[in-house]
Amino acid sequence: MNILVTGGTGYIGSHTAVELLNEGYGVILLDNFSNSKPEVINRIKRITGKDFRSYNIDLLDKKRLGKVFEENQLDAVIHFAGFKAVGESVANPIKYYQNNVVGTLVLCETMSRYSVKKLVFSSSATVYGTDNNSPLTEDMTLSTNNPYGSSKMIIEMILRDLYYSDREWRVSILRYFNPIGAHESGLIGEDPNGEPNNLMPYITQVAVGTRNKLTIFGNDYPTHDGTGIRDYIHVVDLAKGHIKALERVLVEPCIDVFNLGTGIGYSVLDLIRHFEESTGIKIPFVLSGRRPGDVAVCYANPEKAAKTLNWKAEKDIHDMCRDSWRWQSKNPDGYKLV
Ligand code: NAD
Ligand code: UDP
């Protein structure tokens, strides 16, 4: 079985490529390196000892994308490629709709043309918006308050319409909670461009000395310590969830939506404490006001994925902290110096 992985050199795509290769799938990676480095390809090969084809192509390039389908006997696509910075999406919505929504349309059109109609798509818990109470279930009403979230919601709608128009499509929409951690080899991990937006890469950059201190956004939320609560999930568990979703789209006609989370919420202060316990490194922080658009609490009800996909996150918060730190300490500047 040959699987096209769009955005395959990104954070989640690279970890999923490793799991796919370990499971014996053929992998074809596609990325335009807008938010990742070609070195990731060497690292994936080193970890798995397996070879595979990779293409430096923009998803919006219809012609070159078509060639990938001509040159490879593809069975399914796992689609990660997209932009993901919420703040940037507010400042530049067209860039986000163009890349995420139009990119997905070009991909689906090409998949249709070559009769490859099995797709696993990266959505996000951000589509639950601010009005639903955790634990979040897949049937809740969706809403968003930024163009990034809206692009995910629109793509979910497009994929549903596609399935209802042509029942040959098999689609699995995965709503990720907060992926952190890294492959246990320390060879691949999250490598944000510039100042990290997300909490864990900020913590590891403070730990490694790239940044002086963490700023905590809000300590007046209605939570046990006033800081925001999230459902952190190890990226390798998340990657394994993709294999389960893929197995399902390969055999069953479906349009499914699954939460991929642990079902456990940790506050910002909890995460700092667990990181300090796991690594022995102190994380200095300052308290500041809330970040606009943030919800107080967000965690999954992961039962649907457990029942239907037979998938459950296995790694705990210490595994997540330890593996995030192993990656950062072995690669203080990410892939940049390579
Ligand atoms: P990432 O930025 O590390 O990976 C995305 C990859 O897609 C990058 O390598 C980038 O170069 C590539 N890409 C972007 N636009 C492209 C295009 N037009 N053509 C080809 N390649 C393109 O992000 P990630 O954290 O691995 O996220 C993967 C997916 O999961 C994204 O769609 C993201 O929105 C979604 N997601 C991520 C998170 C998270 O916290 N990391 C949470 C929920 C959902
Ligand atoms: N956060 C923080 N400081 C940072 C980055 C994040 O206090 O530098 C908080 C943020 O307000 C939220 C939690 O950490 O409560 C997780 O934020 P992240 O951006 O990682 O995930 P998201 O909010 O997108 O779920």
CSV table of C-alpha atoms in Angstrom, one decimal, residues 161-293:
chain,number,residue,atom,x,y,z
A,161,ASP,CA,-20.2,17.3,0.7
A,162,LEU,CA,-17.6,15.3,-1.4
A,163,TYR,CA,-18.6,12.1,0.4
A,164,TYR,CA,-22.4,12.7,-0.1
A,165,SER,CA,-21.8,13.5,-3.8
A,166,ASP,CA,-19.8,10.4,-4.5
A,167,ARG,CA,-19.9,7.4,-2.1
A,168,GLU,CA,-16.6,6.1,-3.4
A,169,TRP,CA,-15.0,8.6,-1.1
A,170,ARG,CA,-13.8,7.4,2.3
A,171,VAL,CA,-12.8,10.1,4.6
A,172,SER,CA,-11.5,10.3,8.2
A,173,ILE,CA,-11.4,13.7,9.8
A,174,LEU,CA,-9.2,13.8,12.8
A,175,ARG,CA,-9.6,16.6,15.4
A,176,TYR,CA,-6.3,16.9,17.2
A,177,PHE,CA,-6.0,18.3,20.7
A,178,ASN,CA,-2.5,19.6,21.7
A,179,PRO,CA,0.3,17.5,20.2
A,180,ILE,CA,3.7,17.7,22.1
A,181,GLY,CA,6.6,15.4,22.6
A,182,ALA,CA,8.9,13.9,19.9
A,183,HIS,CA,10.1,10.6,18.6
A,184,GLU,CA,12.1,8.8,21.3
A,185,SER,CA,15.2,8.8,19.1
A,186,GLY,CA,15.4,12.6,19.5
A,187,LEU,CA,16.0,12.9,15.7
A,188,ILE,CA,12.7,14.5,14.8
A,189,GLY,CA,10.5,17.0,16.7
A,190,GLU,CA,8.8,20.3,16.6
A,191,ASP,CA,10.9,23.1,15.1
A,192,PRO,CA,8.9,26.3,15.0
A,193,ASN,CA,10.0,29.3,13.0
A,194,GLY,CA,10.9,32.2,15.2
A,195,GLU,CA,9.2,32.7,18.5
A,196,PRO,CA,7.0,29.7,19.4
A,197,ASN,CA,3.2,30.3,19.6
A,198,ASN,CA,2.6,27.1,21.5
A,199,LEU,CA,3.4,26.3,25.1
A,200,MET,CA,5.7,23.3,25.0
A,201,PRO,CA,8.2,24.6,22.4
A,202,TYR,CA,8.3,27.8,24.4
A,203,ILE,CA,9.1,25.8,27.6
A,204,THR,CA,11.8,23.7,25.9
A,205,GLN,CA,13.4,26.9,24.3
A,206,VAL,CA,13.5,28.4,27.8
A,207,ALA,CA,15.0,25.2,29.1
A,208,VAL,CA,17.7,25.1,26.4
A,209,GLY,CA,18.5,28.8,27.0
A,210,THR,CA,17.2,30.2,23.7
A,211,ARG,CA,14.6,32.3,25.7
A,212,ASN,CA,14.9,33.8,29.2
A,213,LYS,CA,11.5,33.0,30.5
A,214,LEU,CA,8.0,31.9,29.7
A,215,THR,CA,5.1,34.3,29.8
A,216,ILE,CA,1.9,32.7,31.1
A,217,PHE,CA,-1.2,34.1,29.4
A,218,GLY,CA,-3.8,34.5,32.1
A,219,ASN,CA,-4.0,33.2,35.7
A,220,ASP,CA,-7.6,34.3,36.3
A,221,TYR,CA,-9.4,31.5,34.4
A,222,PRO,CA,-12.0,29.4,36.3
A,223,THR,CA,-9.6,26.5,36.7
A,224,HIS,CA,-7.9,24.9,39.7
A,225,ASP,CA,-4.9,27.3,39.5
A,226,GLY,CA,-6.3,30.0,37.2
A,227,THR,CA,-4.2,29.0,34.1
A,228,GLY,CA,-5.6,27.5,30.9
A,229,ILE,CA,-6.3,23.8,30.7
A,230,ARG,CA,-5.5,21.7,27.5
A,231,ASP,CA,-5.4,18.1,26.5
A,232,TYR,CA,-1.7,17.4,25.6
A,233,ILE,CA,-1.1,14.3,23.5
A,234,HIS,CA,2.2,12.7,22.6
A,235,VAL,CA,2.8,13.2,18.9
A,236,VAL,CA,3.7,9.5,18.5
A,237,ASP,CA,0.3,8.5,19.9
A,238,LEU,CA,-1.2,11.0,17.5
A,239,ALA,CA,0.7,9.5,14.6
A,240,LYS,CA,-0.5,6.0,15.6
A,241,GLY,CA,-4.1,7.3,15.5
A,242,HIS,CA,-3.5,8.1,11.8
A,243,ILE,CA,-2.6,4.5,11.1
A,244,LYS,CA,-5.8,3.3,12.7
A,245,ALA,CA,-7.8,5.9,10.7
A,246,LEU,CA,-6.0,4.9,7.6
A,247,GLU,CA,-6.8,1.2,8.2
A,248,ARG,CA,-10.5,2.2,8.4
A,249,VAL,CA,-10.6,4.3,5.2
A,250,LEU,CA,-8.8,1.5,3.3
A,251,VAL,CA,-11.6,-1.0,4.0
A,252,GLU,CA,-14.9,0.9,4.9
A,253,PRO,CA,-16.9,3.5,3.1
A,254,CYS,CA,-17.1,6.3,5.6
A,255,ILE,CA,-17.2,9.9,6.5
A,256,ASP,CA,-16.0,9.9,10.1
A,257,VAL,CA,-14.8,12.4,12.6
A,258,PHE,CA,-12.6,11.5,15.6
A,259,ASN,CA,-11.2,13.4,18.5
A,260,LEU,CA,-7.5,12.5,19.0
A,261,GLY,CA,-6.8,13.4,22.6
A,262,THR,CA,-6.1,11.8,25.9
A,263,GLY,CA,-9.2,13.0,27.7
A,264,ILE,CA,-7.0,14.5,30.4
A,265,GLY,CA,-6.5,18.2,31.0
A,266,TYR,CA,-3.4,19.9,32.4
A,267,SER,CA,-3.1,23.5,33.2
A,268,VAL,CA,-0.1,25.7,32.2
A,269,LEU,CA,1.3,25.5,35.7
A,270,ASP,CA,0.7,21.7,35.8
A,271,LEU,CA,2.7,21.3,32.5
A,272,ILE,CA,5.6,23.4,33.8
A,273,ARG,CA,5.7,21.4,37.1
A,274,HIS,CA,5.7,18.0,35.1
A,275,PHE,CA,8.4,19.3,32.8
A,276,GLU,CA,10.5,20.4,35.8
A,277,GLU,CA,10.0,17.0,37.5
A,278,SER,CA,10.8,15.1,34.3
A,279,THR,CA,13.9,17.0,33.4
A,280,GLY,CA,15.2,18.6,36.6
A,281,ILE,CA,15.3,22.0,34.8
A,282,LYS,CA,13.6,25.0,36.3
A,283,ILE,CA,11.4,27.1,34.0
A,284,PRO,CA,11.3,30.7,35.0
A,285,PHE,CA,8.0,32.4,34.1
A,286,VAL,CA,6.1,35.7,34.5
A,287,LEU,CA,2.3,36.1,34.6
A,288,SER,CA,0.6,38.2,32.1
A,289,GLY,CA,-2.9,38.9,30.7
A,290,ARG,CA,-5.1,36.4,28.8
A,291,ARG,CA,-4.2,35.8,25.1
A,292,PRO,CA,-7.2,36.9,23.0
A,293,GLY,CA,-9.2,34.1,21.6
